[in-house]
PDB file of C-alpha atoms in Angstrom:
ATOM      1  CA  UNK A  13       0.000   0.000   0.000  1.00 95.00           C
ATOM      2  CA  UNK A  14       2.870   2.359   0.815  1.00 95.00           C
ATOM      3  CA  UNK A  15       4.456   1.854  -2.611  1.00 96.00           C
ATOM      4  CA  UNK A  16       1.133   2.482  -4.350  1.00 97.00           C
ATOM      5  CA  UNK A  17       0.445   5.671  -2.395  1.00 97.00           C
ATOM      6  CA  UNK A  18       3.991   6.940  -2.907  1.00 97.00           C
ATOM      7  CA  UNK A  19       3.806   6.295  -6.638  1.00 98.00           C
ATOM      8  CA  UNK A  20       0.605   8.309  -6.926  1.00 98.00           C
ATOM      9  CA  UNK A  21       1.670  11.300  -4.820  1.00 98.00           C
ATOM     10  CA  UNK A  22       5.182  11.573  -6.282  1.00 98.00           C
ATOM     11  CA  UNK A  23       3.822  11.477  -9.812  1.00 98.00           C
ATOM     12  CA  UNK A  24       1.237  14.147  -9.042  1.00 98.00           C
ATOM     13  CA  UNK A  25       3.786  16.356  -7.267  1.00 98.00           C
ATOM     14  CA  UNK A  26       6.268  16.127 -10.130  1.00 98.00           C
ATOM     15  CA  UNK A  27       3.611  16.891 -12.738  1.00 98.00           C
ATOM     16  CA  UNK A  28       2.480  19.925 -10.756  1.00 98.00           C
ATOM     17  CA  UNK A  29       5.989  21.214 -10.085  1.00 98.00           C
ATOM     18  CA  UNK A  30       6.925  20.917 -13.777  1.00 98.00           C
ATOM     19  CA  UNK A  31       3.677  22.678 -14.698  1.00 98.00           C
ATOM     20  CA  UNK A  32       4.256  25.571 -12.283  1.00 98.00           C
ATOM     21  CA  UNK A  33       7.890  26.058 -13.319  1.00 98.00           C
ATOM     22  CA  UNK A  34       6.917  26.013 -16.982  1.00 98.00           C
ATOM     23  CA  UNK A  35       4.077  28.432 -16.262  1.00 98.00           C
ATOM     24  CA  UNK A  36       6.430  30.748 -14.406  1.00 98.00           C
ATOM     25  CA  UNK A  37       9.211  30.705 -17.008  1.00 98.00           C
ATOM     26  CA  UNK A  38       7.276  30.372 -20.277  1.00 97.00           C
ATOM     27  CA  UNK A  39       3.982  32.060 -19.478  1.00 97.00           C
ATOM     28  CA  UNK A  40       1.788  28.985 -19.901  1.00 97.00           C
ATOM     29  CA  UNK A  41       1.952  25.300 -19.035  1.00 97.00           C
ATOM     30  CA  UNK A  42       1.732  22.574 -21.659  1.00 97.00           C
ATOM     31  CA  UNK A  43       0.202  19.129 -21.598  1.00 97.00           C
ATOM     32  CA  UNK A  44       3.500  17.668 -22.829  1.00 97.00           C
ATOM     33  CA  UNK A  45       5.222  19.341 -19.866  1.00 97.00           C
ATOM     34  CA  UNK A  46       2.733  17.922 -17.372  1.00 98.00           C
ATOM     35  CA  UNK A  47       3.133  14.444 -18.893  1.00 98.00           C
ATOM     36  CA  UNK A  48       6.923  14.801 -18.801  1.00 98.00           C
ATOM     37  CA  UNK A  49       6.702  15.839 -15.158  1.00 98.00           C
ATOM     38  CA  UNK A  50       4.570  12.802 -14.381  1.00 98.00           C
ATOM     39  CA  UNK A  51       7.172  10.530 -15.975  1.00 98.00           C
ATOM     40  CA  UNK A  52       9.907  12.266 -13.967  1.00 98.00           C
ATOM     41  CA  UNK A  53       7.939  11.618 -10.782  1.00 98.00           C
ATOM     42  CA  UNK A  54       7.526   7.942 -11.635  1.00 98.00           C
ATOM     43  CA  UNK A  55      11.229   7.606 -12.335  1.00 98.00           C
ATOM     44  CA  UNK A  56      12.224   9.390  -9.125  1.00 98.00           C
ATOM     45  CA  UNK A  57       9.959   7.386  -6.838  1.00 98.00           C
ATOM     46  CA  UNK A  58      10.787   3.985  -8.320  1.00 97.00           C
ATOM     47  CA  UNK A  59      13.763   3.184  -6.037  1.00 95.00           C
ATOM     48  CA  UNK A  60      12.101   4.840  -3.042  1.00 96.00           C
ATOM     49  CA  UNK A  61       8.493   3.643  -3.261  1.00 96.00           C
ATOM     50  CA  UNK A  62       8.681   1.079  -0.470  1.00 94.00           C
ATOM     51  CA  UNK A  63      11.139   2.919   1.758  1.00 94.00           C
ATOM     52  CA  UNK A  64       9.986   6.536   2.082  1.00 96.00           C
ATOM     53  CA  UNK A  65       6.884   8.015   3.646  1.00 96.00           C
ATOM     54  CA  UNK A  66       4.263   9.866   1.602  1.00 97.00           C
ATOM     55  CA  UNK A  67       5.720  13.287   2.462  1.00 97.00           C
ATOM     56  CA  UNK A  68       9.157  12.115   1.328  1.00 97.00           C
ATOM     57  CA  UNK A  69       7.594  10.924  -1.934  1.00 98.00           C
ATOM     58  CA  UNK A  70       5.984  14.331  -2.422  1.00 98.00           C
ATOM     59  CA  UNK A  71       9.319  16.071  -1.882  1.00 98.00           C
ATOM     60  CA  UNK A  72      11.020  13.679  -4.302  1.00 98.00           C
ATOM     61  CA  UNK A  73       8.347  14.406  -6.888  1.00 98.00           C
ATOM     62  CA  UNK A  74       8.607  18.174  -6.449  1.00 98.00           C
ATOM     63  CA  UNK A  75      12.387  18.146  -6.776  1.00 98.00           C
ATOM     64  CA  UNK A  76      12.362  15.704  -9.700  1.00 98.00           C
ATOM     65  CA  UNK A  77       9.849  17.801 -11.624  1.00 98.00           C
ATOM     66  CA  UNK A  78      11.835  21.012 -11.271  1.00 98.00           C
ATOM     67  CA  UNK A  79      15.246  19.455 -11.916  1.00 98.00           C
ATOM     68  CA  UNK A  80      13.991  17.443 -14.890  1.00 98.00           C
ATOM     69  CA  UNK A  81      12.548  20.620 -16.401  1.00 98.00           C
ATOM     70  CA  UNK A  82      16.004  22.124 -16.038  1.00 98.00           C
ATOM     71  CA  UNK A  83      17.524  18.947 -17.494  1.00 97.00           C
ATOM     72  CA  UNK A  84      15.343  19.243 -20.583  1.00 96.00           C
ATOM     73  CA  UNK A  85      15.617  22.997 -21.093  1.00 95.00           C
ATOM     74  CA  UNK A  86      18.966  24.017 -19.615  1.00 96.00           C
ATOM     75  CA  UNK A  87      21.292  21.045 -19.229  1.00 95.00           C
ATOM     76  CA  UNK A  88      20.673  19.801 -22.767  1.00 93.00           C
ATOM     77  CA  UNK A  89      21.625  23.177 -24.223  1.00 93.00           C
ATOM     78  CA  UNK A  90      24.543  23.586 -21.831  1.00 95.00           C
ATOM     79  CA  UNK A  91      26.047  20.226 -22.814  1.00 94.00           C
ATOM     80  CA  UNK A  92      25.091  20.591 -26.462  1.00 93.00           C
ATOM     81  CA  UNK A  93      23.701  17.076 -26.721  1.00 91.00           C
ATOM     82  CA  UNK A  94      21.122  15.853 -29.234  1.00 91.00           C
ATOM     83  CA  UNK A  95      18.555  14.314 -26.921  1.00 89.00           C
ATOM     84  CA  UNK A  96      15.484  14.604 -29.129  1.00 87.00           C
ATOM     85  CA  UNK A  97      13.249  12.544 -26.836  1.00 91.00           C
ATOM     86  CA  UNK A  98      14.634  14.119 -23.622  1.00 94.00           C
ATOM     87  CA  UNK A  99      15.572  10.709 -22.276  1.00 95.00           C
ATOM     88  CA  UNK A 100      18.481  11.853 -20.138  1.00 95.00           C
ATOM     89  CA  UNK A 101      16.830  15.135 -19.205  1.00 95.00           C
ATOM     90  CA  UNK A 102      13.870  13.292 -17.703  1.00 97.00           C
ATOM     91  CA  UNK A 103      14.929   9.721 -16.898  1.00 97.00           C
ATOM     92  CA  UNK A 104      18.570  10.430 -16.108  1.00 97.00           C
ATOM     93  CA  UNK A 105      18.052  13.493 -13.941  1.00 98.00           C
ATOM     94  CA  UNK A 106      14.979  12.113 -12.145  1.00 98.00           C
ATOM     95  CA  UNK A 107      16.747   8.782 -11.612  1.00 98.00           C
ATOM     96  CA  UNK A 108      19.651  10.545  -9.939  1.00 98.00           C
ATOM     97  CA  UNK A 109      17.224  12.506  -7.749  1.00 98.00           C
ATOM     98  CA  UNK A 110      15.415   9.304  -6.786  1.00 98.00           C
ATOM     99  CA  UNK A 111      18.568   7.341  -6.044  1.00 96.00           C
ATOM    100  CA  UNK A 112      20.022  10.040  -3.811  1.00 95.00           C
ATOM    101  CA  UNK A 113      16.652  10.908  -2.294  1.00 96.00           C
ATOM    102  CA  UNK A 114      16.006   7.305  -1.271  1.00 95.00           C
ATOM    103  CA  UNK A 115      19.039   7.374   0.998  1.00 91.00           C
ATOM    104  CA  UNK A 116      17.817  10.572   2.601  1.00 93.00           C
ATOM    105  CA  UNK A 117      14.057  10.056   2.920  1.00 95.00           C
ATOM    106  CA  UNK A 118      14.213   6.407   3.985  1.00 93.00           C
ATOM    107  CA  UNK A 119      15.293   7.692   7.404  1.00 92.00           C
ATOM    108  CA  UNK A 120      12.724   6.847  10.097  1.00 91.00           C
ATOM    109  CA  UNK A 121      13.182  10.370  11.468  1.00 91.00           C
ATOM    110  CA  UNK A 122      11.810  11.702   8.153  1.00 93.00           C
ATOM    111  CA  UNK A 123       8.884   9.275   7.979  1.00 92.00           C
ATOM    112  CA  UNK A 124      10.649   6.487   6.091  1.00 93.00           C
ATOM    113  CA  UNK A 125      10.691   2.820   6.943  1.00 89.00           C
ATOM    114  CA  UNK A 126      14.419   2.535   7.533  1.00 86.00           C
ATOM    115  CA  UNK A 127      16.337  -0.461   6.277  1.00 83.00           C
ATOM    116  CA  UNK A 128      15.400  -3.931   7.444  1.00 81.00           C
ATOM    117  CA  UNK A 129      18.325  -5.993   8.704  1.00 80.00           C
ATOM    118  CA  UNK A 130      17.419  -9.553   7.741  1.00 83.00           C
ATOM    119  CA  UNK A 131      20.240 -11.042   9.817  1.00 86.00           C
ATOM    120  CA  UNK A 132      18.959  -9.415  13.005  1.00 85.00           C
ATOM    121  CA  UNK A 133      15.284  -9.680  12.053  1.00 85.00           C
ATOM    122  CA  UNK A 134      14.593  -6.000  12.793  1.00 82.00           C
ATOM    123  CA  UNK A 135      14.971  -2.530  11.385  1.00 77.00           C
ATOM    124  CA  UNK A 136      18.670  -1.714  11.482  1.00 80.00           C
ATOM    125  CA  UNK A 137      20.391   1.452  12.586  1.00 82.00           C
ATOM    126  CA  UNK A 138      19.939   4.198  10.014  1.00 85.00           C
ATOM    127  CA  UNK A 139      22.248   7.121   9.440  1.00 84.00           C
ATOM    128  CA  UNK A 140      21.626   9.657   6.680  1.00 83.00           C
ATOM    129  CA  UNK A 141      25.317  10.590   6.760  1.00 83.00           C
ATOM    130  CA  UNK A 142      26.331   6.957   6.239  1.00 80.00           C
ATOM    131  CA  UNK A 143      23.953   6.673   3.308  1.00 75.00           C
TER     132      UNK A 143
END
């Protein structure tokens, strides 16, 4: 249930954050932008879906939407790459956000589940700094 809820809220948050950034910078949002934001949210929450709380998933989605918008509009031009389908701008950037964010938001102090230690049969010690 946690993974399902996190997938929904992260996707919605990323779609909304992409939409608002696009609205702010370009004057109007686009349906393609909202769909791209939703994909960025799905990519970002994939490694974290079962480990973070819903608020952590929302933060991951918000950050992934904004940074993926930058990846598509700014990073692509800055690097001069031909990424016609924005694969790295969306999947690459959001995947990096999700991978790093999982280590942060899985902390029980931030609403995450922690990491289960199967040898001890309990949730192990969790340190954000160690992650």
